[in-house]
mmCIF file of C-alpha atoms in Angstrom:
data_model
loop_
_atom_site.group_PDB
_atom_site.id
_atom_site.type_symbol
_atom_site.label_atom_id
_atom_site.label_comp_id
_atom_site.label_asym_id
_atom_site.label_seq_id
_atom_site.Cartn_x
_atom_site.Cartn_y
_atom_site.Cartn_z
ATOM 1 C CA ALA A 1 8.407 2.672 -15.155
ATOM 2 C CA GLN A 2 9.143 2.408 -11.497
ATOM 3 C CA LYS A 3 10.311 -0.633 -9.626
ATOM 4 C CA ILE A 4 10.810 -1.485 -5.969
ATOM 5 C CA THR A 5 13.011 -4.407 -4.969
ATOM 6 C CA GLN A 6 13.058 -6.011 -1.550
ATOM 7 C CA THR A 7 15.650 -8.766 -1.686
ATOM 8 C CA GLN A 8 15.041 -10.251 1.766
ATOM 9 C CA PRO A 9 12.037 -12.594 1.745
ATOM 10 C CA GLY A 10 12.455 -13.159 5.474
ATOM 11 C CA MET A 11 14.452 -11.712 8.345
ATOM 12 C CA PHE A 12 14.936 -12.816 11.927
ATOM 13 C CA VAL A 13 15.944 -10.617 14.836
ATOM 14 C CA GLN A 14 16.292 -11.049 18.569
ATOM 15 C CA GLU A 15 14.029 -8.976 20.759
ATOM 16 C CA LYS A 16 15.597 -5.610 21.701
ATOM 17 C CA GLU A 17 18.069 -5.796 18.823
ATOM 18 C CA ALA A 18 18.046 -3.514 15.771
ATOM 19 C CA VAL A 19 17.239 -4.773 12.294
ATOM 20 C CA THR A 20 17.591 -3.320 8.809
ATOM 21 C CA LEU A 21 15.157 -4.152 6.028
ATOM 22 C CA ASP A 22 16.483 -3.467 2.557
ATOM 23 C CA CYS A 23 14.756 -1.594 -0.238
ATOM 24 C CA THR A 24 16.159 -0.483 -3.569
ATOM 25 C CA TYR A 25 14.232 1.384 -6.204
ATOM 26 C CA ASP A 26 14.453 2.367 -9.811
ATOM 27 C CA THR A 27 12.923 5.487 -11.282
ATOM 28 C CA SER A 28 13.711 8.134 -13.844
ATOM 29 C CA ASP A 29 11.841 10.780 -11.864
ATOM 30 C CA GLN A 30 13.833 13.428 -10.014
ATOM 31 C CA SER A 31 11.073 13.990 -7.483
ATOM 32 C CA TYR A 32 9.545 11.038 -5.702
ATOM 33 C CA GLY A 33 8.539 9.765 -2.294
ATOM 34 C CA LEU A 34 9.336 6.552 -0.483
ATOM 35 C CA PHE A 35 7.058 4.921 2.076
ATOM 36 C CA TRP A 36 7.275 1.961 4.411
ATOM 37 C CA TYR A 37 4.235 0.014 5.553
ATOM 38 C CA LYS A 38 3.766 -2.753 8.108
ATOM 39 C CA GLN A 39 1.252 -5.533 7.529
ATOM 40 C CA PRO A 40 0.543 -7.751 10.566
ATOM 41 C CA SER A 41 -1.001 -11.161 10.102
ATOM 42 C CA SER A 42 -4.447 -9.578 10.494
ATOM 43 C CA GLY A 43 -3.930 -7.917 7.117
ATOM 44 C CA GLU A 44 -4.249 -4.202 7.642
ATOM 45 C CA MET A 45 -1.583 -1.956 6.141
ATOM 46 C CA ILE A 46 -0.052 0.455 8.638
ATOM 47 C CA PHE A 47 1.921 3.473 7.424
ATOM 48 C CA LEU A 48 5.271 3.765 9.208
ATOM 49 C CA ILE A 49 7.529 6.388 7.674
ATOM 50 C CA TYR A 50 8.051 8.636 4.642
ATOM 51 C CA GLN A 51 11.159 9.951 2.876
ATOM 52 C CA GLY A 52 11.074 12.548 0.110
ATOM 53 C CA SER A 53 13.699 12.466 -2.601
ATOM 54 C CA TYR A 54 14.718 16.051 -1.829
ATOM 55 C CA ASP A 55 14.781 15.625 1.932
ATOM 56 C CA GLU A 56 18.296 16.279 3.145
ATOM 57 C CA GLN A 57 17.932 14.383 6.370
ATOM 58 C CA ASN A 58 16.961 10.777 6.890
ATOM 59 C CA ALA A 59 13.431 10.385 8.177
ATOM 60 C CA THR A 60 12.828 9.162 11.695
ATOM 61 C CA GLU A 61 9.613 8.185 13.448
ATOM 62 C CA GLY A 62 10.012 6.779 16.928
ATOM 63 C CA ARG A 63 11.842 3.451 16.663
ATOM 64 C CA TYR A 64 11.758 3.625 12.865
ATOM 65 C CA SER A 65 14.369 5.390 10.790
ATOM 66 C CA LEU A 66 15.120 5.393 7.121
ATOM 67 C CA ASN A 67 18.647 5.025 5.792
ATOM 68 C CA PHE A 68 18.232 6.935 2.527
ATOM 69 C CA GLN A 69 21.098 6.736 0.036
ATOM 70 C CA LYS A 70 19.920 8.557 -3.059
ATOM 71 C CA ALA A 71 22.965 7.820 -5.209
ATOM 72 C CA ARG A 72 22.552 4.109 -4.528
ATOM 73 C CA LYS A 73 18.765 4.341 -4.888
ATOM 74 C CA SER A 74 18.223 2.620 -1.591
ATOM 75 C CA ALA A 75 15.838 3.390 1.270
ATOM 76 C CA ASN A 76 16.406 0.849 3.999
ATOM 77 C CA LEU A 77 14.180 0.734 7.063
ATOM 78 C CA VAL A 78 15.912 0.465 10.420
ATOM 79 C CA ILE A 79 13.894 -0.731 13.404
ATOM 80 C CA SER A 80 15.633 -0.171 16.692
ATOM 81 C CA ALA A 81 14.968 -2.104 19.896
ATOM 82 C CA SER A 82 12.786 -4.728 18.193
ATOM 83 C CA GLN A 83 9.640 -5.856 19.962
ATOM 84 C CA LEU A 84 7.622 -9.035 19.565
ATOM 85 C CA GLY A 85 4.829 -6.929 18.108
ATOM 86 C CA ASP A 86 7.124 -5.910 15.246
ATOM 87 C CA SER A 87 6.728 -9.370 13.716
ATOM 88 C CA ALA A 88 4.932 -8.681 10.436
ATOM 89 C CA MET A 89 5.364 -8.231 6.702
ATOM 90 C CA TYR A 90 7.035 -4.953 5.741
ATOM 91 C CA PHE A 91 6.562 -3.237 2.394
ATOM 92 C CA CYS A 92 8.567 -0.516 0.750
ATOM 93 C CA ALA A 93 6.657 1.656 -1.733
ATOM 94 C CA MET A 94 7.392 4.551 -4.040
ATOM 95 C CA ARG A 95 5.206 7.372 -5.275
ATOM 96 C CA ALA A 96 5.858 8.831 -8.678
ATOM 97 C CA SER A 97 6.400 12.485 -9.343
ATOM 98 C CA LEU A 98 3.233 14.476 -8.585
ATOM 99 C CA ASN A 99 2.627 15.492 -12.152
ATOM 100 C CA ALA A 100 -0.938 16.690 -12.334
ATOM 101 C CA GLY A 101 -1.087 16.031 -16.025
ATOM 102 C CA GLY A 102 0.264 12.536 -15.748
ATOM 103 C CA THR A 103 -1.614 9.343 -15.134
ATOM 104 C CA SER A 104 0.698 8.301 -12.331
ATOM 105 C CA TYR A 105 -0.534 10.936 -9.906
ATOM 106 C CA GLY A 106 -0.586 9.608 -6.368
ATOM 107 C CA LYS A 107 -0.072 5.972 -7.237
ATOM 108 C CA LEU A 108 2.231 3.787 -5.153
ATOM 109 C CA THR A 109 4.409 0.999 -6.480
ATOM 110 C CA PHE A 110 5.021 -1.680 -3.849
ATOM 111 C CA GLY A 111 7.842 -4.136 -3.374
ATOM 112 C CA GLN A 112 7.204 -7.803 -2.655
ATOM 113 C CA GLY A 113 7.736 -7.400 1.054
ATOM 114 C CA THR A 114 9.948 -8.820 3.796
ATOM 115 C CA ILE A 115 8.611 -11.002 6.578
ATOM 116 C CA LEU A 116 10.187 -9.991 9.875
ATOM 117 C CA THR A 117 10.144 -12.405 12.800
ATOM 118 C CA VAL A 118 11.201 -11.179 16.223
ATOM 119 C CA HIS A 119 12.384 -13.903 18.609
ATOM 120 C CA PRO A 120 12.095 -13.509 22.381
ATOM 121 C CA SER B 1 -10.235 12.254 12.223
ATOM 122 C CA GLN B 2 -10.427 10.301 9.011
ATOM 123 C CA THR B 3 -11.570 6.703 8.893
ATOM 124 C CA ILE B 4 -12.011 4.160 6.148
ATOM 125 C CA HIS B 5 -14.539 1.360 6.226
ATOM 126 C CA GLN B 6 -14.369 -1.662 3.995
ATOM 127 C CA TRP B 7 -16.783 -4.583 3.911
ATOM 128 C CA PRO B 8 -17.331 -7.431 4.046
ATOM 129 C CA ALA B 9 -14.271 -8.689 5.908
ATOM 130 C CA THR B 10 -14.485 -12.151 4.357
ATOM 131 C CA LEU B 11 -16.449 -13.486 1.426
ATOM 132 C CA VAL B 12 -16.801 -16.902 -0.158
ATOM 133 C CA GLN B 13 -18.336 -16.907 -3.610
ATOM 134 C CA PRO B 14 -18.892 -19.533 -6.307
ATOM 135 C CA VAL B 15 -17.284 -19.182 -9.724
ATOM 136 C CA GLY B 16 -19.470 -17.163 -12.041
ATOM 137 C CA SER B 17 -21.268 -15.245 -9.305
ATOM 138 C CA PRO B 18 -21.287 -11.434 -9.104
ATOM 139 C CA LEU B 19 -19.232 -9.390 -6.694
ATOM 140 C CA SER B 20 -19.648 -6.080 -4.934
ATOM 141 C CA LEU B 21 -17.142 -4.782 -2.399
ATOM 142 C CA GLU B 22 -17.713 -1.404 -0.856
ATOM 143 C CA CYS B 23 -15.391 1.130 0.691
ATOM 144 C CA THR B 24 -16.302 4.428 2.328
ATOM 145 C CA VAL B 25 -14.155 7.170 3.784
ATOM 146 C CA GLU B 26 -15.170 9.588 6.511
ATOM 147 C CA GLY B 27 -13.629 12.815 7.695
ATOM 148 C CA THR B 28 -12.160 14.102 4.438
ATOM 149 C CA SER B 29 -13.378 15.486 1.136
ATOM 150 C CA ASN B 30 -12.405 14.627 -2.412
ATOM 151 C CA PRO B 31 -9.912 11.930 -1.493
ATOM 152 C CA ASN B 32 -7.990 9.877 -3.997
ATOM 153 C CA LEU B 33 -9.302 6.312 -3.748
ATOM 154 C CA TYR B 34 -7.592 3.054 -4.639
ATOM 155 C CA TRP B 35 -8.373 -0.661 -4.927
ATOM 156 C CA TYR B 36 -5.531 -3.154 -4.517
ATOM 157 C CA ARG B 37 -5.357 -6.922 -4.665
ATOM 158 C CA GLN B 38 -2.820 -8.970 -2.759
ATOM 159 C CA ALA B 39 -2.086 -12.619 -3.453
ATOM 160 C CA ALA B 40 -0.993 -14.712 -0.469
ATOM 161 C CA GLY B 41 2.490 -13.723 0.674
ATOM 162 C CA ARG B 42 2.922 -11.232 -2.132
ATOM 163 C CA GLY B 43 2.957 -7.494 -2.699
ATOM 164 C CA LEU B 44 0.043 -5.256 -3.574
ATOM 165 C CA GLN B 45 -1.203 -4.894 -7.114
ATOM 166 C CA LEU B 46 -3.054 -1.683 -7.918
ATOM 167 C CA LEU B 47 -6.333 -2.428 -9.678
ATOM 168 C CA PHE B 48 -8.141 0.919 -9.909
ATOM 169 C CA TYR B 49 -7.798 4.445 -8.672
ATOM 170 C CA SER B 50 -10.026 7.486 -8.713
ATOM 171 C CA VAL B 51 -9.314 11.171 -8.231
ATOM 172 C CA GLY B 52 -12.955 12.259 -8.304
ATOM 173 C CA ILE B 53 -16.601 11.238 -8.612
ATOM 174 C CA GLY B 54 -17.181 9.167 -11.712
ATOM 175 C CA GLN B 55 -13.486 9.172 -12.640
ATOM 176 C CA ILE B 56 -11.919 5.697 -12.693
ATOM 177 C CA SER B 57 -8.505 4.641 -13.957
ATOM 178 C CA SER B 58 -7.820 0.971 -14.518
ATOM 179 C CA GLU B 59 -4.362 -0.444 -14.067
ATOM 180 C CA VAL B 60 -4.825 -4.067 -15.020
ATOM 181 C CA PRO B 61 -7.189 -5.492 -17.637
ATOM 182 C CA GLN B 62 -9.482 -7.986 -15.960
ATOM 183 C CA ASN B 63 -13.084 -8.868 -15.360
ATOM 184 C CA LEU B 64 -13.335 -6.454 -12.451
ATOM 185 C CA SER B 65 -14.699 -2.932 -12.576
ATOM 186 C CA ALA B 66 -14.846 -0.024 -10.154
ATOM 187 C CA SER B 67 -17.209 2.850 -9.625
ATOM 188 C CA ARG B 68 -17.272 5.982 -7.523
ATOM 189 C CA PRO B 69 -20.912 7.052 -7.223
ATOM 190 C CA GLN B 70 -20.241 9.471 -4.370
ATOM 191 C CA ASP B 71 -17.230 11.482 -3.264
ATOM 192 C CA ARG B 72 -16.247 9.109 -0.479
ATOM 193 C CA GLN B 73 -17.590 5.812 -1.791
ATOM 194 C CA PHE B 74 -15.629 3.387 -3.927
ATOM 195 C CA ILE B 75 -17.087 0.104 -5.170
ATOM 196 C CA LEU B 76 -15.338 -2.891 -6.721
ATOM 197 C CA SER B 77 -17.550 -5.136 -8.832
ATOM 198 C CA SER B 78 -17.590 -8.128 -11.087
ATOM 199 C CA LYS B 79 -20.389 -9.643 -13.141
ATOM 200 C CA LYS B 80 -18.852 -13.135 -13.136
ATOM 201 C CA LEU B 81 -16.084 -14.144 -10.767
ATOM 202 C CA LEU B 82 -13.177 -16.337 -11.847
ATOM 203 C CA LEU B 83 -11.064 -18.613 -9.669
ATOM 204 C CA SER B 84 -8.159 -16.242 -10.271
ATOM 205 C CA ASP B 85 -10.075 -13.431 -8.570
ATOM 206 C CA SER B 86 -9.390 -14.991 -5.178
ATOM 207 C CA GLY B 87 -7.232 -12.831 -2.941
ATOM 208 C CA PHE B 88 -7.093 -10.110 -0.369
ATOM 209 C CA TYR B 89 -8.626 -6.835 -1.538
ATOM 210 C CA LEU B 90 -7.635 -3.578 0.042
ATOM 211 C CA CYS B 91 -9.169 -0.149 -0.359
ATOM 212 C CA ALA B 92 -7.096 2.943 0.373
ATOM 213 C CA TRP B 93 -7.437 6.709 0.355
ATOM 214 C CA SER B 94 -5.059 9.632 0.265
ATOM 215 C CA VAL B 95 -5.113 13.380 -0.153
ATOM 216 C CA TRP B 96 -3.034 15.395 -2.560
ATOM 217 C CA GLY B 97 0.498 16.005 -1.416
ATOM 218 C CA ARG B 98 3.955 14.663 -2.080
ATOM 219 C CA ASN B 99 4.394 13.310 1.417
ATOM 220 C CA GLN B 100 0.860 12.100 1.987
ATOM 221 C CA PRO B 101 0.626 8.350 2.587
ATOM 222 C CA GLN B 102 -2.191 6.126 1.510
ATOM 223 C CA HIS B 103 -4.377 4.911 4.349
ATOM 224 C CA PHE B 104 -5.807 1.445 4.055
ATOM 225 C CA GLY B 105 -8.979 -0.295 5.109
ATOM 226 C CA ASP B 106 -8.919 -3.639 6.889
ATOM 227 C CA GLY B 107 -9.346 -5.567 3.651
ATOM 228 C CA THR B 108 -11.654 -8.266 2.307
ATOM 229 C CA ARG B 109 -10.528 -11.878 1.991
ATOM 230 C CA LEU B 110 -12.258 -13.243 -1.088
ATOM 231 C CA SER B 111 -12.314 -16.971 -1.780
ATOM 232 C CA ILE B 112 -13.745 -18.298 -5.004
ATOM 233 C CA LEU B 113 -14.974 -21.903 -5.003
#
């Protein structure tokens, strides 16, 4: 079974500062993918960034980067130069190995989320 | 480009009434489709997923059911709603691929009275 843990229920950051949102995971699979999503107060889930377990470099997407430490089973999201519009709930999620014969194909396991508040 | 439509946006239903939430995807073929439920301030719980027409996998035993009558249509139903069915329901789609994210609809806020 897979598990995602986000230990920070809430985080605060000053506008224009960087912030790190923590995510640790547990899986017995050798091949897996890690995703981060943003959920504003309106409710929609917005895909931010992806990291594959075999990717040698940390993923980056604009102001978002992923600090991937495979041995520690952590995939922390780093948001640089925070903006007021970054205030939202952030979810870390993991996709199981893409085993066509398995029932876990394509499914995501989500953490409980971290509420980020950006102060002006 | 691909889009996902989910409706209604909000719904208030009495206990014991039926439910039908619909989700459609445009711009892609044979997507994987998912229904999630989210309690207030919590993470997402996968309810059902489908990899093809008529194929439904259930994750959590409950009084909800799902159907996929067409390739890009996914329906969440209940014959009799319970108070515990209240929540935020999200539909999502993805294509095959290790690095392919799931793309979500805008969700339905369901309140049971």
